[in-house]
């Protein structure tokens, strides 16, 4: 019997490729860049399985091109790049990679939080420029963390991990979520509050919601005006949760103290003016970029795809209803 044909839309860590190659004919995008939509459509034709990335838009056109595909494994926990309802309508299972990047992403949120409030990037630039005149009592004064209030928007896996890591800083923790989070409440005496209350009382607001129609532009002009003028915004979730142009306006107007972003509304492009602001720290969507997380994502995505190719339910299936159709 011939091996199933699998297409991988960009090179991922070898552990995932090895798992796939043991059981499948694997073809990998040879370029170190995302495929264009046209290239994606051409390459998915005749495949049994597709392993894709968050940079691939997997829509009805792709499903049309990939007639007969038995499963789509996303190499990411976020899956806003895939039209899952359309896949479900067509009986195509889809999976993601939860769990393996929780701590790495929460750690990055902390790295960004400290970088922006203690002005690490700005200070580093001055040191490298050779312009530091020596110690000064008014230089690079930033925000305090110990004892401050941390607001977690979206208390799922990553939001919870971010919150728990605040323990050493004796912070007051607020969270907003549709569901009560007993871990945060029991371990940190965190308080579940509505979104506006969180904005009004937090010194640091860290975003951990998935991108959905309800969360697109959750942060815009109104949200920034509600935040404290001394507060910082941290985003490691998805760029479009923040209206980036309105964030630039808010930062320029001093409506909030600063922002640290790992994700952008129209990656890889950033809103006009963002990179020129000193009170901003910007990283290139690397919150999950640790050896164990990226390896774990590769292993999980491959394991999910192999299960789907055998007609079994993937461990991280996003639309298990396809098996009941
Ligand atoms: C994810 O898995 O959704 C992350 O954004 C990848 O870094």
Short mmCIF file of C-alpha atoms and ligand atoms in Angstrom, two decimals:
data_model
loop_
_atom_site.label_atom_id
_atom_site.label_comp_id
_atom_site.label_asym_id
_atom_site.label_seq_id
_atom_site.Cartn_x
_atom_site.Cartn_y
_atom_site.Cartn_z
CA UNK A 1 0.00 0.00 0.00
CA UNK A 2 1.39 3.43 -0.88
CA UNK A 3 2.16 5.83 1.93
CA UNK A 4 -0.16 8.80 2.50
CA UNK A 5 0.97 12.05 0.92
CA UNK A 6 1.50 14.93 3.32
CA UNK A 7 2.35 18.56 2.61
CA UNK A 8 4.14 20.69 5.22
CA UNK A 9 3.75 24.38 4.41
CA UNK A 10 7.11 25.40 5.94
CA UNK A 11 10.01 23.64 7.61
CA UNK A 12 9.29 22.86 11.26
CA UNK A 13 11.62 21.26 13.87
CA UNK A 14 12.97 17.90 12.71
CA UNK A 15 11.19 15.87 15.40
CA UNK A 16 7.87 16.49 13.61
CA UNK A 17 9.30 15.79 10.17
CA UNK A 18 10.83 12.49 11.40
CA UNK A 19 7.49 11.34 12.80
CA UNK A 20 5.73 12.10 9.52
CA UNK A 21 8.46 10.61 7.33
CA UNK A 22 8.28 7.32 9.20
CA UNK A 23 4.76 6.77 7.85
CA UNK A 24 4.15 9.20 4.98
CA UNK A 25 5.50 10.65 1.75
CA UNK A 26 6.35 14.15 2.95
CA UNK A 27 6.88 17.24 0.86
CA UNK A 28 7.96 20.47 2.54
CA UNK A 29 7.81 24.03 1.22
CA UNK A 30 11.45 24.48 0.15
CA UNK A 31 11.45 28.25 0.77
CA UNK A 32 12.12 29.88 4.14
CA UNK A 33 9.03 32.05 3.78
CA UNK A 34 5.26 31.56 3.90
CA UNK A 35 3.70 30.31 0.67
CA UNK A 36 1.55 32.69 -1.34
CA UNK A 37 -2.11 31.71 -1.38
CA UNK A 38 -1.68 30.57 -4.99
CA UNK A 39 1.32 28.37 -4.09
CA UNK A 40 -0.66 26.92 -1.20
CA UNK A 41 -3.57 26.06 -3.52
CA UNK A 42 -1.21 24.34 -5.97
CA UNK A 43 0.65 22.36 -3.33
CA UNK A 44 -2.30 20.98 -1.37
CA UNK A 45 -3.79 19.26 -4.42
CA UNK A 46 -3.94 15.49 -4.11
CA UNK A 47 -2.66 15.44 -0.51
CA UNK A 48 -4.00 13.18 2.22
CA UNK A 49 -2.85 15.51 4.97
CA UNK A 50 -1.68 19.08 5.43
CA UNK A 51 0.49 20.46 8.24
CA UNK A 52 0.08 24.24 8.12
CA UNK A 53 1.17 27.33 10.03
CA UNK A 54 -0.59 30.35 11.48
CA UNK A 55 0.63 32.32 8.45
CA UNK A 56 -1.43 30.12 6.07
CA UNK A 57 -5.02 31.13 5.42
CA UNK A 58 -6.88 27.84 5.23
CA UNK A 59 -10.23 28.74 3.69
CA UNK A 60 -12.89 27.28 1.36
CA UNK A 61 -10.59 27.76 -1.64
CA UNK A 62 -7.94 25.59 0.03
CA UNK A 63 -10.52 22.91 0.91
CA UNK A 64 -11.70 22.96 -2.74
CA UNK A 65 -8.12 22.49 -3.93
CA UNK A 66 -7.37 19.78 -1.36
CA UNK A 67 -10.21 17.45 -2.39
CA UNK A 68 -10.06 14.23 -0.40
CA UNK A 69 -7.81 15.60 2.35
CA UNK A 70 -8.20 13.58 5.55
CA UNK A 71 -6.97 16.13 8.05
CA UNK A 72 -5.37 19.53 8.66
CA UNK A 73 -2.92 19.96 11.54
CA UNK A 74 -2.13 23.53 12.55
CA UNK A 75 1.34 24.17 13.97
CA UNK A 76 -0.04 26.65 16.55
CA UNK A 77 -2.47 26.75 19.42
CA UNK A 78 -4.33 29.70 17.85
CA UNK A 79 -6.38 28.66 14.84
CA UNK A 80 -7.98 31.86 13.61
CA UNK A 81 -6.14 31.22 10.30
CA UNK A 82 -8.40 28.24 9.60
CA UNK A 83 -12.07 28.35 8.69
CA UNK A 84 -12.97 25.53 11.09
CA UNK A 85 -16.77 25.75 10.54
CA UNK A 86 -16.17 25.32 6.78
CA UNK A 87 -13.89 22.32 7.45
CA UNK A 88 -16.55 20.81 9.71
CA UNK A 89 -19.22 21.28 7.02
CA UNK A 90 -16.98 19.28 4.69
CA UNK A 91 -16.20 16.60 7.31
CA UNK A 92 -12.49 17.54 7.49
CA UNK A 93 -10.91 17.24 10.96
CA UNK A 94 -8.65 20.08 12.13
CA UNK A 95 -6.20 20.11 15.07
CA UNK A 96 -4.02 22.58 16.99
CA UNK A 97 -1.13 22.38 19.50
CA UNK A 98 -2.30 23.39 22.98
CA UNK A 99 -0.29 23.00 26.18
CA UNK A 100 3.25 22.78 24.84
CA UNK A 101 3.72 26.54 24.51
CA UNK A 102 1.84 27.71 27.60
CA UNK A 103 4.84 28.48 29.81
CA UNK A 104 6.97 29.85 26.98
CA UNK A 105 4.23 32.31 26.02
CA UNK A 106 3.54 33.32 29.62
CA UNK A 107 7.28 33.83 30.17
CA UNK A 108 7.43 36.06 27.10
CA UNK A 109 4.55 38.14 28.44
CA UNK A 110 6.65 38.68 31.57
CA UNK A 111 9.77 39.45 29.53
CA UNK A 112 7.81 42.09 27.62
CA UNK A 113 6.22 43.46 30.79
CA UNK A 114 9.60 44.06 32.40
CA UNK A 115 11.20 45.27 29.18
CA UNK A 116 8.60 47.98 28.70
CA UNK A 117 8.13 49.17 32.28
CA UNK A 118 11.88 49.19 33.09
CA UNK A 119 12.68 50.67 29.67
CA UNK A 120 15.21 47.96 28.88
CA UNK A 121 15.25 48.39 25.09
CA UNK A 122 15.45 52.17 25.26
CA UNK A 123 18.30 51.97 27.80
CA UNK A 124 20.14 49.36 25.74
CA UNK A 125 20.02 51.68 22.71
CA UNK A 126 21.56 54.54 24.69
CA UNK A 127 24.37 52.30 25.96
CA UNK A 128 25.14 51.07 22.46
CA UNK A 129 25.12 54.61 21.07
CA UNK A 130 28.01 55.60 23.34
CA UNK A 131 25.89 58.58 24.53
CA UNK A 132 25.39 57.54 28.17
CA UNK A 133 26.79 60.39 30.26
CA UNK A 134 26.99 58.26 33.44
CA UNK A 135 24.56 57.61 36.30
CA UNK A 136 21.78 60.15 36.79
CA UNK A 137 18.93 60.33 39.33
CA UNK A 138 16.28 61.10 36.71
CA UNK A 139 17.32 58.66 34.00
CA UNK A 140 15.00 55.96 32.68
CA UNK A 141 12.49 55.99 35.50
CA UNK A 142 9.81 53.35 34.94
CA UNK A 143 6.93 51.51 36.55
CA UNK A 144 7.00 49.34 39.70
CA UNK A 145 5.96 45.70 39.49
CA UNK A 146 6.03 44.44 43.08
CA UNK A 147 2.69 45.14 44.69
CA UNK A 148 1.13 46.50 41.49
CA UNK A 149 -2.13 45.28 39.95
CA UNK A 150 -1.98 42.81 37.07
CA UNK A 151 -5.04 42.53 34.82
CA UNK A 152 -5.34 39.33 32.80
CA UNK A 153 -7.74 39.49 29.88
CA UNK A 154 -8.60 35.89 29.01
CA UNK A 155 -7.83 33.43 31.80
CA UNK A 156 -7.32 30.26 29.79
CA UNK A 157 -4.15 28.15 29.89
CA UNK A 158 -1.70 30.95 29.02
CA UNK A 159 -3.50 33.68 31.01
CA UNK A 160 -3.50 31.38 34.04
CA UNK A 161 0.23 30.62 33.68
CA UNK A 162 0.98 34.33 33.30
CA UNK A 163 -1.02 35.05 36.46
CA UNK A 164 0.60 32.29 38.52
CA UNK A 165 4.07 33.57 37.65
CA UNK A 166 3.19 36.87 39.40
CA UNK A 167 3.44 35.14 42.80
CA UNK A 168 6.97 36.36 43.47
CA UNK A 169 5.90 39.95 42.95
CA UNK A 170 3.03 39.99 45.45
CA UNK A 171 0.69 41.50 42.87
CA UNK A 172 -3.02 41.99 43.10
CA UNK A 173 -4.47 40.00 40.20
CA UNK A 174 -7.68 40.82 38.37
CA UNK A 175 -8.98 38.77 35.48
CA UNK A 176 -11.80 39.01 32.99
CA UNK A 177 -13.19 35.92 31.35
CA UNK A 178 -16.59 34.39 30.71
CA UNK A 179 -15.63 31.46 32.95
CA UNK A 180 -14.58 31.55 36.61
CA UNK A 181 -10.93 30.55 37.13
CA UNK A 182 -10.64 28.70 40.43
CA UNK A 183 -6.88 28.18 40.11
CA UNK A 184 -6.25 31.94 39.97
CA UNK A 185 -8.78 32.61 42.70
CA UNK A 186 -7.45 29.95 45.08
CA UNK A 187 -3.74 30.44 44.51
CA UNK A 188 -3.63 34.23 44.14
CA UNK A 189 -6.93 35.44 45.58
CA UNK A 190 -7.45 36.83 42.07
CA UNK A 191 -10.70 38.62 41.45
CA UNK A 192 -12.94 38.06 38.43
CA UNK A 193 -14.11 41.47 37.24
CA UNK A 194 -15.77 42.88 34.14
CA UNK A 195 -13.57 44.17 31.32
CA UNK A 196 -14.04 47.87 32.12
CA UNK A 197 -13.24 47.39 35.82
CA UNK A 198 -10.08 45.51 34.87
CA UNK A 199 -8.99 48.32 32.55
CA UNK A 200 -9.66 51.00 35.14
CA UNK A 201 -7.76 49.32 37.99
CA UNK A 202 -4.80 47.52 36.40
CA UNK A 203 -1.22 48.77 36.21
CA UNK A 204 -0.39 46.04 33.68
CA UNK A 205 -2.95 44.62 31.26
CA UNK A 206 -1.89 41.36 29.62
CA UNK A 207 -3.96 40.00 26.73
CA UNK A 208 -4.55 36.25 26.43
CA UNK A 209 -7.81 35.90 24.49
CA UNK A 210 -8.06 34.00 21.20
CA UNK A 211 -8.93 35.99 18.09
CA UNK A 212 -12.66 35.63 17.40
CA UNK A 213 -15.25 38.04 16.00
CA UNK A 214 -16.02 39.08 19.63
CA UNK A 215 -12.37 39.88 20.45
CA UNK A 216 -11.33 41.65 17.23
CA UNK A 217 -10.44 45.24 18.23
CA UNK A 218 -11.42 44.54 21.83
CA UNK A 219 -8.70 47.09 22.59
CA UNK A 220 -9.32 50.40 20.85
CA UNK A 221 -9.75 54.07 21.69
CA UNK A 222 -12.41 53.43 24.37
CA UNK A 223 -10.35 50.79 26.15
CA UNK A 224 -7.21 52.93 26.16
CA UNK A 225 -9.15 55.88 27.56
CA UNK A 226 -10.39 53.69 30.40
CA UNK A 227 -6.90 52.49 31.31
CA UNK A 228 -4.73 54.34 33.82
CA UNK A 229 -2.35 56.85 32.26
CA UNK A 230 0.44 54.99 34.08
CA UNK A 231 -0.62 51.54 32.80
CA UNK A 232 1.15 49.26 30.31
CA UNK A 233 -0.43 46.95 27.73
CA UNK A 234 1.16 43.58 26.87
CA UNK A 235 -0.05 41.49 23.93
CA UNK A 236 1.17 37.96 23.22
CA UNK A 237 -2.15 36.66 21.83
CA UNK A 238 -3.18 37.83 18.37
CA UNK A 239 -2.55 41.23 16.79
CA UNK A 240 -6.09 42.05 15.62
CA UNK A 241 -7.34 41.97 19.23
CA UNK A 242 -5.79 45.46 19.37
CA UNK A 243 -6.67 48.30 17.03
CA UNK A 244 -3.04 49.14 16.32
CA UNK A 245 -3.61 52.59 14.77
CA UNK A 246 -5.66 53.60 17.83
CA UNK A 247 -2.94 52.20 20.09
CA UNK A 248 -0.38 54.44 18.38
CA UNK A 249 -2.71 57.43 18.94
CA UNK A 250 -3.16 56.51 22.62
CA UNK A 251 0.59 56.15 23.15
CA UNK A 252 1.32 59.42 21.37
CA UNK A 253 -1.34 61.19 23.43
CA UNK A 254 0.02 59.73 26.70
CA UNK A 255 -3.26 57.95 27.42
CA UNK A 256 -1.28 54.92 28.59
CA UNK A 257 2.38 54.66 29.67
CA UNK A 258 3.55 52.04 27.19
CA UNK A 259 2.91 48.86 25.26
CA UNK A 260 4.85 45.69 24.59
CA UNK A 261 3.72 43.65 21.63
CA UNK A 262 4.71 40.29 20.18
CA UNK A 263 1.85 40.18 17.66
CA UNK A 264 0.50 42.66 15.09
CA UNK A 265 -2.70 43.38 13.29
CA UNK A 266 -1.33 42.81 9.78
CA UNK A 267 1.83 40.76 10.30
CA UNK A 268 4.54 41.31 9.22
CA UNK A 269 3.54 44.97 8.74
CA UNK A 270 3.13 47.30 11.73
CA UNK A 271 0.88 50.33 12.05
CA UNK A 272 2.38 53.63 10.93
CA UNK A 273 4.30 55.27 13.76
CA UNK A 274 4.48 52.27 16.09
CA UNK A 275 8.18 51.57 15.68
CA UNK A 276 9.05 55.25 16.22
CA UNK A 277 7.64 55.30 19.75
CA UNK A 278 10.11 55.00 22.62
CA UNK A 279 7.51 53.65 25.05
CA UNK A 280 6.95 50.54 22.94
CA UNK A 281 8.74 47.18 22.91
CA UNK A 282 8.18 45.09 19.80
CA UNK A 283 9.17 41.47 19.17
CA UNK A 284 8.50 39.36 16.06
CA UNK A 285 5.78 36.89 17.21
CA UNK A 286 8.34 34.79 19.08
CA UNK A 287 6.49 34.05 22.33
CA UNK A 288 6.56 30.29 21.63
CA UNK A 289 10.13 30.35 20.30
CA UNK A 290 11.89 28.11 22.83
CA UNK A 291 13.51 24.79 21.99
CA UNK A 292 11.02 22.70 23.94
CA UNK A 293 7.92 24.63 22.81
CA UNK A 294 8.69 24.64 19.12
CA UNK A 295 9.78 20.98 19.30
CA UNK A 296 6.62 20.13 21.25
CA UNK A 297 4.48 21.91 18.67
CA UNK A 298 6.15 19.91 15.88
CA UNK A 299 5.65 16.63 17.71
CA UNK A 300 2.04 17.40 18.53
CA UNK A 301 1.12 18.63 15.05
CA UNK A 302 2.66 15.51 13.46
CA UNK A 303 0.98 13.19 15.99
CA UNK A 304 -2.37 14.84 15.31
CA UNK A 305 -1.94 14.52 11.57
CA UNK A 306 -0.90 10.86 11.73
CA UNK A 307 -4.02 10.07 13.76
CA UNK A 308 -6.27 11.89 11.28
CA UNK A 309 -4.67 10.05 8.36
CA UNK A 310 -5.65 6.76 10.03
CA UNK A 311 -9.24 7.96 10.46
CA UNK A 312 -8.75 8.20 14.24
CA UNK A 313 -9.66 11.21 16.35
CA UNK A 314 -6.62 13.48 16.71
CA UNK A 315 -5.59 14.14 20.35
CA UNK A 316 -6.19 17.87 19.79
CA UNK A 317 -9.10 17.76 17.39
CA UNK A 318 -10.90 21.13 17.15
CA UNK A 319 -14.04 19.80 15.48
CA UNK A 320 -14.75 16.31 16.88
CA UNK A 321 -18.29 16.59 15.53
CA UNK A 322 -16.89 15.53 12.12
CA UNK A 323 -16.65 11.97 13.47
CA UNK A 324 -20.36 11.86 14.21
CA UNK A 325 -21.43 12.98 10.71
C1 LIG B 1 0.34 29.97 18.57
O1 LIG B 1 0.65 28.78 18.73
O2 LIG B 1 -0.82 30.31 18.35
C2 LIG B 1 1.42 30.97 18.66
O3 LIG B 1 1.02 32.23 18.27
C3 LIG B 1 2.63 30.51 17.88
O4 LIG B 1 3.72 31.24 18.33
#
